[in-house]
PDB file of C-alpha atoms in Angstrom:
ATOM      1  CA  MET A 183     -19.944-115.437  35.622  1.00 81.00           C
ATOM      2  CA  ILE A 184     -19.308-113.753  32.280  1.00 85.00           C
ATOM      3  CA  SER A 185     -20.350-110.259  33.673  1.00 87.00           C
ATOM      4  CA  ASP A 186     -18.438-110.945  37.170  1.00 87.00           C
ATOM      5  CA  ALA A 187     -15.294-111.205  35.092  1.00 89.00           C
ATOM      6  CA  ILE A 188     -15.938-108.161  32.903  1.00 90.00           C
ATOM      7  CA  ARG A 189     -16.829-106.242  36.160  1.00 89.00           C
ATOM      8  CA  SER A 190     -13.797-107.281  37.680  1.00 90.00           C
ATOM      9  CA  LEU A 191     -11.512-106.464  34.830  1.00 88.00           C
ATOM     10  CA  GLY A 192     -12.622-103.203  34.574  1.00 89.00           C
ATOM     11  CA  GLN A 193     -12.390-102.675  38.732  1.00 90.00           C
ATOM     12  CA  VAL A 194      -8.723-103.394  38.413  1.00 87.00           C
ATOM     13  CA  PHE A 195      -8.171-100.037  37.040  1.00 87.00           C
ATOM     14  CA  GLU A 196     -10.305 -98.097  39.119  1.00 87.00           C
ATOM     15  CA  PRO A 197      -8.647 -95.438  41.546  1.00 88.00           C
ATOM     16  CA  ALA A 198      -9.221 -97.813  44.611  1.00 84.00           C
ATOM     17  CA  PHE A 199      -7.066-100.406  42.964  1.00 85.00           C
ATOM     18  CA  ARG A 200      -4.788 -98.123  41.308  1.00 84.00           C
ATOM     19  CA  ALA A 201      -1.911 -97.956  43.882  1.00 83.00           C
ATOM     20  CA  ILE A 202      -2.268-101.709  44.592  1.00 82.00           C
ATOM     21  CA  LEU A 203      -1.950-102.425  40.679  1.00 80.00           C
ATOM     22  CA  ILE A 204       1.130-100.147  40.514  1.00 83.00           C
ATOM     23  CA  LYS A 205       2.836-102.112  43.431  1.00 79.00           C
ATOM     24  CA  SER A 206       1.598-105.472  41.771  1.00 74.00           C
ATOM     25  CA  LEU A 207       3.247-104.339  38.347  1.00 76.00           C
ATOM     26  CA  ALA A 208       6.567-103.332  40.247  1.00 80.00           C
ATOM     27  CA  PHE A 209       6.910-106.784  41.815  1.00 76.00           C
ATOM     28  CA  THR A 210       6.400-108.639  38.747  1.00 73.00           C
ATOM     29  CA  LEU A 211       8.619-106.649  36.492  1.00 76.00           C
ATOM     30  CA  ALA A 212      10.972-106.862  39.256  1.00 80.00           C
ATOM     31  CA  VAL A 213      11.280-110.421  39.512  1.00 75.00           C
ATOM     32  CA  LEU A 214      11.082-110.889  35.537  1.00 73.00           C
ATOM     33  CA  MET A 215      13.769-108.618  35.103  1.00 77.00           C
ATOM     34  CA  VAL A 216      15.956-110.374  37.905  1.00 77.00           C
ATOM     35  CA  VAL A 217      15.364-113.404  35.685  1.00 72.00           C
ATOM     36  CA  TRP A 218      16.378-111.873  32.804  1.00 72.00           C
ATOM     37  CA  ILE A 219      19.684-110.263  33.881  1.00 74.00           C
ATOM     38  CA  GLY A 220      20.581-113.928  35.098  1.00 73.00           C
ATOM     39  CA  LEU A 221      19.839-115.621  32.243  1.00 68.00           C
ATOM     40  CA  GLN A 222      22.203-113.003  30.036  1.00 67.00           C
ATOM     41  CA  ALA A 223      24.558-112.975  32.986  1.00 69.00           C
ATOM     42  CA  LEU A 224      24.578-117.025  32.829  1.00 67.00           C
ATOM     43  CA  VAL A 225      25.375-117.340  29.124  1.00 62.00           C
ATOM     44  CA  ALA A 226      27.858-114.431  28.889  1.00 61.00           C
ATOM     45  CA  GLY A 227      29.915-116.131  31.732  1.00 61.00           C
ATOM     46  CA  PHE A 228      29.766-119.697  30.689  1.00 60.00           C
ATOM     47  CA  VAL A 229      29.754-119.215  26.584  1.00 57.00           C
ATOM     48  CA  GLU A 230      32.583-118.248  24.718  1.00 60.00           C
ATOM     49  CA  LEU A 231      32.865-118.289  21.235  1.00 55.00           C
ATOM     50  CA  PRO A 232      35.824-117.278  18.839  1.00 60.00           C
ATOM     51  CA  TYR A 233      34.017-115.385  16.485  1.00 54.00           C
ATOM     52  CA  PRO A 234      31.980-112.054  16.932  1.00 59.00           C
ATOM     53  CA  TRP A 235      29.180-113.252  14.590  1.00 56.00           C
ATOM     54  CA  LEU A 236      28.453-116.216  17.011  1.00 57.00           C
ATOM     55  CA  ASP A 237      28.346-114.111  19.923  1.00 59.00           C
ATOM     56  CA  THR A 238      25.556-111.904  18.273  1.00 62.00           C
ATOM     57  CA  VAL A 239      23.579-114.989  17.298  1.00 62.00           C
ATOM     58  CA  VAL A 240      23.682-116.682  20.631  1.00 62.00           C
ATOM     59  CA  THR A 241      22.572-113.107  21.983  1.00 62.00           C
ATOM     60  CA  ILE A 242      19.564-112.966  19.843  1.00 63.00           C
ATOM     61  CA  LEU A 243      18.734-116.526  20.690  1.00 64.00           C
ATOM     62  CA  THR A 244      19.273-116.041  24.516  1.00 63.00           C
ATOM     63  CA  GLY A 245      16.875-112.954  24.176  1.00 60.00           C
ATOM     64  CA  ILE A 246      14.370-115.103  22.525  1.00 62.00           C
ATOM     65  CA  GLY A 247      14.674-117.975  25.144  1.00 61.00           C
ATOM     66  CA  ALA A 248      14.558-115.404  28.097  1.00 59.00           C
ATOM     67  CA  ILE A 249      11.284-114.164  26.615  1.00 61.00           C
ATOM     68  CA  PHE A 250       9.960-117.591  26.653  1.00 62.00           C
ATOM     69  CA  ALA A 251      10.923-118.255  29.878  1.00 60.00           C
ATOM     70  CA  LEU A 252       9.825-114.768  30.956  1.00 61.00           C
ATOM     71  CA  GLY A 253       6.360-115.913  29.724  1.00 61.00           C
ATOM     72  CA  PHE A 254       6.459-119.045  31.539  1.00 63.00           C
ATOM     73  CA  LEU A 255       7.294-117.383  34.842  1.00 66.00           C
ATOM     74  CA  VAL A 256       4.343-115.151  34.862  1.00 66.00           C
ATOM     75  CA  ALA A 257       2.134-117.730  36.397  1.00 63.00           C
ATOM     76  CA  PRO A 258       4.573-118.270  39.141  1.00 68.00           C
ATOM     77  CA  VAL A 259       4.754-114.802  40.201  1.00 70.00           C
ATOM     78  CA  THR A 260       1.112-114.285  39.827  1.00 65.00           C
ATOM     79  CA  ALA A 261       0.945-117.107  42.536  1.00 64.00           C
ATOM     80  CA  LEU A 262       3.619-115.356  44.526  1.00 68.00           C
ATOM     81  CA  PHE A 263       1.705-112.034  44.603  1.00 67.00           C
ATOM     82  CA  ALA A 264      -0.929-113.814  46.820  1.00 60.00           C
ATOM     83  CA  GLY A 265       1.347-113.503  50.037  1.00 64.00           C
ATOM     84  CA  PHE A 266       2.131-109.542  49.531  1.00 74.00           C
ATOM     85  CA  PHE A 267      -0.922-107.733  48.445  1.00 80.00           C
ATOM     86  CA  GLN A 268      -3.934-109.959  47.751  1.00 82.00           C
ATOM     87  CA  ASP A 269      -5.632-109.186  51.405  1.00 86.00           C
ATOM     88  CA  ASP A 270      -5.638-105.601  50.756  1.00 87.00           C
ATOM     89  CA  VAL A 271      -7.479-106.051  47.462  1.00 89.00           C
ATOM     90  CA  ALA A 272     -10.203-108.676  48.883  1.00 90.00           C
ATOM     91  CA  GLU A 273     -10.656-105.719  51.566  1.00 92.00           C
ATOM     92  CA  ILE A 274     -11.400-103.387  49.049  1.00 92.00           C
ATOM     93  CA  VAL A 275     -13.583-105.331  47.186  1.00 93.00           C
ATOM     94  CA  GLU A 276     -15.545-106.356  50.171  1.00 92.00           C
ATOM     95  CA  ARG A 277     -16.082-102.793  51.802  1.00 91.00           C
ATOM     96  CA  THR A 278     -16.954-101.433  48.412  1.00 91.00           C
ATOM     97  CA  ASN A 279     -19.135-104.124  46.912  1.00 92.00           C
ATOM     98  CA  TYR A 280     -20.702-105.716  49.873  1.00 92.00           C
ATOM     99  CA  PRO A 281     -20.689-102.870  52.986  1.00 90.00           C
ATOM    100  CA  ALA A 282     -23.811-104.872  54.516  1.00 87.00           C
ATOM    101  CA  ASP A 283     -21.741-108.050  55.060  1.00 88.00           C
ATOM    102  CA  LEU A 284     -19.269-108.845  57.902  1.00 87.00           C
ATOM    103  CA  PRO A 285     -15.988-108.166  56.595  1.00 85.00           C
ATOM    104  CA  GLY A 286     -13.352-111.172  56.063  1.00 88.00           C
ATOM    105  CA  LYS A 287     -10.419-111.778  58.126  1.00 87.00           C
ATOM    106  CA  ALA A 288      -6.769-112.295  56.719  1.00 79.00           C
ATOM    107  CA  MET A 289      -4.909-115.416  57.568  1.00 73.00           C
ATOM    108  CA  PRO A 290      -1.639-115.002  59.751  1.00 73.00           C
ATOM    109  CA  LEU A 291       1.124-113.685  57.975  1.00 69.00           C
ATOM    110  CA  GLY A 292       2.997-117.185  58.724  1.00 70.00           C
ATOM    111  CA  THR A 293       0.394-119.207  57.736  1.00 70.00           C
ATOM    112  CA  SER A 294       0.011-116.799  54.322  1.00 69.00           C
ATOM    113  CA  MET A 295       3.444-117.189  53.732  1.00 72.00           C
ATOM    114  CA  LEU A 296       3.665-120.874  53.940  1.00 73.00           C
ATOM    115  CA  SER A 297       0.831-121.295  51.852  1.00 68.00           C
ATOM    116  CA  THR A 298       2.183-118.922  49.109  1.00 69.00           C
ATOM    117  CA  LEU A 299       5.465-120.655  49.067  1.00 73.00           C
ATOM    118  CA  ARG A 300       3.554-124.118  48.867  1.00 70.00           C
ATOM    119  CA  PHE A 301       1.195-122.803  45.817  1.00 67.00           C
ATOM    120  CA  THR A 302       4.057-121.251  43.890  1.00 69.00           C
ATOM    121  CA  GLY A 303       5.756-124.808  43.886  1.00 72.00           C
ATOM    122  CA  VAL A 304       2.893-126.465  42.955  1.00 66.00           C
ATOM    123  CA  VAL A 305       2.561-123.941  39.982  1.00 65.00           C
ATOM    124  CA  ILE A 306       6.018-123.822  38.797  1.00 70.00           C
ATOM    125  CA  LEU A 307       5.555-128.051  38.822  1.00 69.00           C
ATOM    126  CA  GLY A 308       2.483-127.849  36.943  1.00 66.00           C
ATOM    127  CA  ASN A 309       3.656-125.160  34.200  1.00 63.00           C
ATOM    128  CA  LEU A 310       6.975-127.542  34.059  1.00 68.00           C
ATOM    129  CA  PHE A 311       4.470-130.335  33.253  1.00 67.00           C
ATOM    130  CA  ALA A 312       2.536-127.740  30.705  1.00 63.00           C
ATOM    131  CA  LEU A 313       5.781-126.644  29.066  1.00 64.00           C
ATOM    132  CA  VAL A 314       6.685-130.192  28.330  1.00 66.00           C
ATOM    133  CA  LEU A 315       3.370-130.524  26.743  1.00 63.00           C
ATOM    134  CA  LEU A 316       4.143-127.669  24.490  1.00 63.00           C
ATOM    135  CA  LEU A 317       5.981-130.265  22.622  1.00 65.00           C
ATOM    136  CA  VAL A 318       3.172-132.341  21.722  1.00 67.00           C
ATOM    137  CA  PRO A 319       1.085-130.875  18.830  1.00 65.00           C
ATOM    138  CA  GLY A 320      -2.681-130.520  19.334  1.00 65.00           C
ATOM    139  CA  ILE A 321      -2.696-130.407  23.026  1.00 71.00           C
ATOM    140  CA  ASN A 322      -0.100-127.463  23.951  1.00 68.00           C
ATOM    141  CA  LEU A 323      -2.435-124.627  24.381  1.00 74.00           C
ATOM    142  CA  ILE A 324      -4.965-127.074  25.786  1.00 79.00           C
ATOM    143  CA  ALA A 325      -2.276-127.796  28.675  1.00 77.00           C
ATOM    144  CA  PHE A 326      -1.228-124.275  29.116  1.00 77.00           C
ATOM    145  CA  PHE A 327      -5.081-123.611  30.010  1.00 83.00           C
ATOM    146  CA  VAL A 328      -5.832-126.762  31.999  1.00 85.00           C
ATOM    147  CA  VAL A 329      -3.362-126.596  34.105  1.00 82.00           C
ATOM    148  CA  ASN A 330      -3.627-122.665  34.958  1.00 82.00           C
ATOM    149  CA  ALA A 331      -7.297-122.900  35.182  1.00 88.00           C
ATOM    150  CA  TYR A 332      -6.950-125.655  37.860  1.00 89.00           C
ATOM    151  CA  LEU A 333      -4.118-124.287  40.073  1.00 85.00           C
ATOM    152  CA  LEU A 334      -5.283-120.635  39.737  1.00 85.00           C
ATOM    153  CA  GLY A 335      -8.744-121.077  40.234  1.00 90.00           C
ATOM    154  CA  ARG A 336      -8.263-123.122  43.009  1.00 89.00           C
ATOM    155  CA  GLU A 337      -5.675-120.828  44.644  1.00 85.00           C
ATOM    156  CA  PHE A 338      -7.805-117.484  44.375  1.00 88.00           C
ATOM    157  CA  PHE A 339     -10.982-118.899  45.365  1.00 93.00           C
ATOM    158  CA  GLU A 340      -9.816-120.751  48.255  1.00 89.00           C
ATOM    159  CA  PHE A 341      -8.085-117.520  49.584  1.00 88.00           C
ATOM    160  CA  ALA A 342     -11.407-115.532  48.874  1.00 90.00           C
ATOM    161  CA  ALA A 343     -13.591-118.280  50.934  1.00 92.00           C
ATOM    162  CA  SER A 344     -10.918-118.638  53.701  1.00 90.00           C
ATOM    163  CA  ARG A 345     -11.203-115.003  54.936  1.00 90.00           C
ATOM    164  CA  PHE A 346     -14.793-115.968  55.878  1.00 92.00           C
ATOM    165  CA  MET A 347     -14.191-119.725  56.955  1.00 91.00           C
ATOM    166  CA  PRO A 348     -11.610-122.009  57.847  1.00 89.00           C
ATOM    167  CA  LEU A 349      -9.325-123.363  55.112  1.00 85.00           C
ATOM    168  CA  THR A 350     -10.763-126.750  55.168  1.00 90.00           C
ATOM    169  CA  GLU A 351     -14.312-125.860  55.154  1.00 92.00           C
ATOM    170  CA  ALA A 352     -13.228-123.334  51.928  1.00 90.00           C
ATOM    171  CA  ARG A 353     -11.572-126.659  50.359  1.00 92.00           C
ATOM    172  CA  ARG A 354     -15.009-128.409  50.586  1.00 93.00           C
ATOM    173  CA  LEU A 355     -16.904-125.354  49.292  1.00 93.00           C
ATOM    174  CA  ARG A 356     -14.379-125.268  46.202  1.00 93.00           C
ATOM    175  CA  GLN A 357     -14.926-128.965  45.853  1.00 93.00           C
ATOM    176  CA  ALA A 358     -18.846-128.562  45.899  1.00 92.00           C
ATOM    177  CA  ASN A 359     -18.617-125.783  43.160  1.00 93.00           C
ATOM    178  CA  SER A 360     -15.572-127.347  41.553  1.00 92.00           C
ATOM    179  CA  GLY A 361     -16.881-126.818  37.934  1.00 93.00           C
ATOM    180  CA  LYS A 362     -17.860-123.224  38.534  1.00 94.00           C
ATOM    181  CA  VAL A 363     -14.448-122.542  39.984  1.00 94.00           C
ATOM    182  CA  PHE A 364     -12.764-124.273  37.336  1.00 95.00           C
ATOM    183  CA  MET A 365     -14.667-122.248  34.727  1.00 95.00           C
ATOM    184  CA  ALA A 366     -13.273-119.099  36.346  1.00 94.00           C
ATOM    185  CA  GLY A 367     -10.018-120.322  36.871  1.00 92.00           C
ATOM    186  CA  LEU A 368     -10.505-120.787  32.870  1.00 92.00           C
ATOM    187  CA  LEU A 369     -10.916-116.979  32.442  1.00 93.00           C
ATOM    188  CA  ILE A 370      -8.346-116.073  34.576  1.00 89.00           C
ATOM    189  CA  ALA A 371      -5.891-118.175  32.526  1.00 86.00           C
ATOM    190  CA  ALA A 372      -7.187-116.319  29.202  1.00 87.00           C
ATOM    191  CA  VAL A 373      -6.028-113.233  31.105  1.00 86.00           C
ATOM    192  CA  LEU A 374      -2.853-114.599  31.959  1.00 79.00           C
ATOM    193  CA  ALA A 375      -2.457-115.549  28.325  1.00 78.00           C
ATOM    194  CA  VAL A 376      -2.596-112.257  26.793  1.00 79.00           C
ATOM    195  CA  PRO A 377       0.854-110.255  26.924  1.00 74.00           C
ATOM    196  CA  LEU A 378       1.016-107.402  28.954  1.00 74.00           C
ATOM    197  CA  LEU A 379      -2.759-107.704  30.252  1.00 78.00           C
ATOM    198  CA  ASN A 380      -1.617-110.821  32.061  1.00 76.00           C
ATOM    199  CA  LEU A 381       0.532-108.434  34.587  1.00 76.00           C
ATOM    200  CA  VAL A 382      -2.785-107.518  36.004  1.00 83.00           C
ATOM    201  CA  THR A 383      -3.558-111.105  36.514  1.00 82.00           C
ATOM    202  CA  PRO A 384      -3.005-111.268  40.334  1.00 82.00           C
ATOM    203  CA  VAL A 385      -5.400-108.047  41.142  1.00 86.00           C
ATOM    204  CA  PHE A 386      -7.985-109.414  38.397  1.00 90.00           C
ATOM    205  CA  ALA A 387      -8.049-112.928  39.832  1.00 89.00           C
ATOM    206  CA  THR A 388      -8.389-111.563  43.382  1.00 90.00           C
ATOM    207  CA  ILE A 389     -11.339-109.423  42.703  1.00 92.00           C
ATOM    208  CA  PHE A 390     -13.041-111.984  40.382  1.00 94.00           C
ATOM    209  CA  MET A 391     -13.089-114.783  42.988  1.00 94.00           C
ATOM    210  CA  VAL A 392     -14.365-112.514  45.869  1.00 94.00           C
ATOM    211  CA  HIS A 393     -17.196-111.685  43.579  1.00 93.00           C
ATOM    212  CA  LEU A 394     -17.618-115.710  42.759  1.00 94.00           C
ATOM    213  CA  PHE A 395     -17.412-116.651  46.434  1.00 94.00           C
ATOM    214  CA  LYS A 396     -20.062-113.841  47.422  1.00 92.00           C
ATOM    215  CA  ARG A 397     -22.096-115.137  44.967  1.00 89.00           C
ATOM    216  CA  LEU A 398     -21.814-118.799  45.720  1.00 89.00           C
ATOM    217  CA  SER A 399     -22.331-117.965  49.611  1.00 83.00           C
ATOM    218  CA  LEU A 400     -25.758-116.281  48.860  1.00 73.00           C
ATOM    219  CA  THR A 401     -26.728-119.411  47.026  1.00 64.00           C
ATOM    220  CA  ARG A 402     -25.962-121.235  49.969  1.00 58.00           C
ATOM    221  CA  ARG A 403     -28.012-118.909  52.392  1.00 53.00           C
ATOM    222  CA  VAL A 404     -30.735-119.133  49.782  1.00 48.00           C
TER     223      VAL A 404
END
């Protein structure tokens, strides 16, 4: 699994994925920038202070708070990415690395978007829970990794599997290999936790889970 993760991280920067990576980065940065501007405008519009130096202090504190907010939003934005470019990434992996296998099929657009919105909501709630636990010493980082490992591992694996089987069967396959999927999710969460590198998380996670699904499928056939 570690070798697949390293392989997948290397593939992120290959020419075949470059255009998708650029679109992914642009999409992620655009969402985060809109949130940043919104937070700054909110504070500027509702907070009036009598002294200029207080304005400066509030601006600095708002900027620091915005950085934490943007860090929190990386995981939901990663989930939202799924409805836009994920099939393109999976198709390249399947065509390039598994040319002898039958190609997968993309979910209908409506189904894909509904699934994406549902999962994005779940990720937001899960990370809000993890954010609350940040106040509890000793389990804050553990909460971040456990929540995101489970949620992102589940989402990206079920996506890769559902290109080859009904979603209900994909879920059963995930449940039958829950330990491996969770460990793969931990590796995704580790990438998610690294500033700047976390921007490639959606592309990396999709590539990685296609490889994992193919490996588990081979085990099933044997």
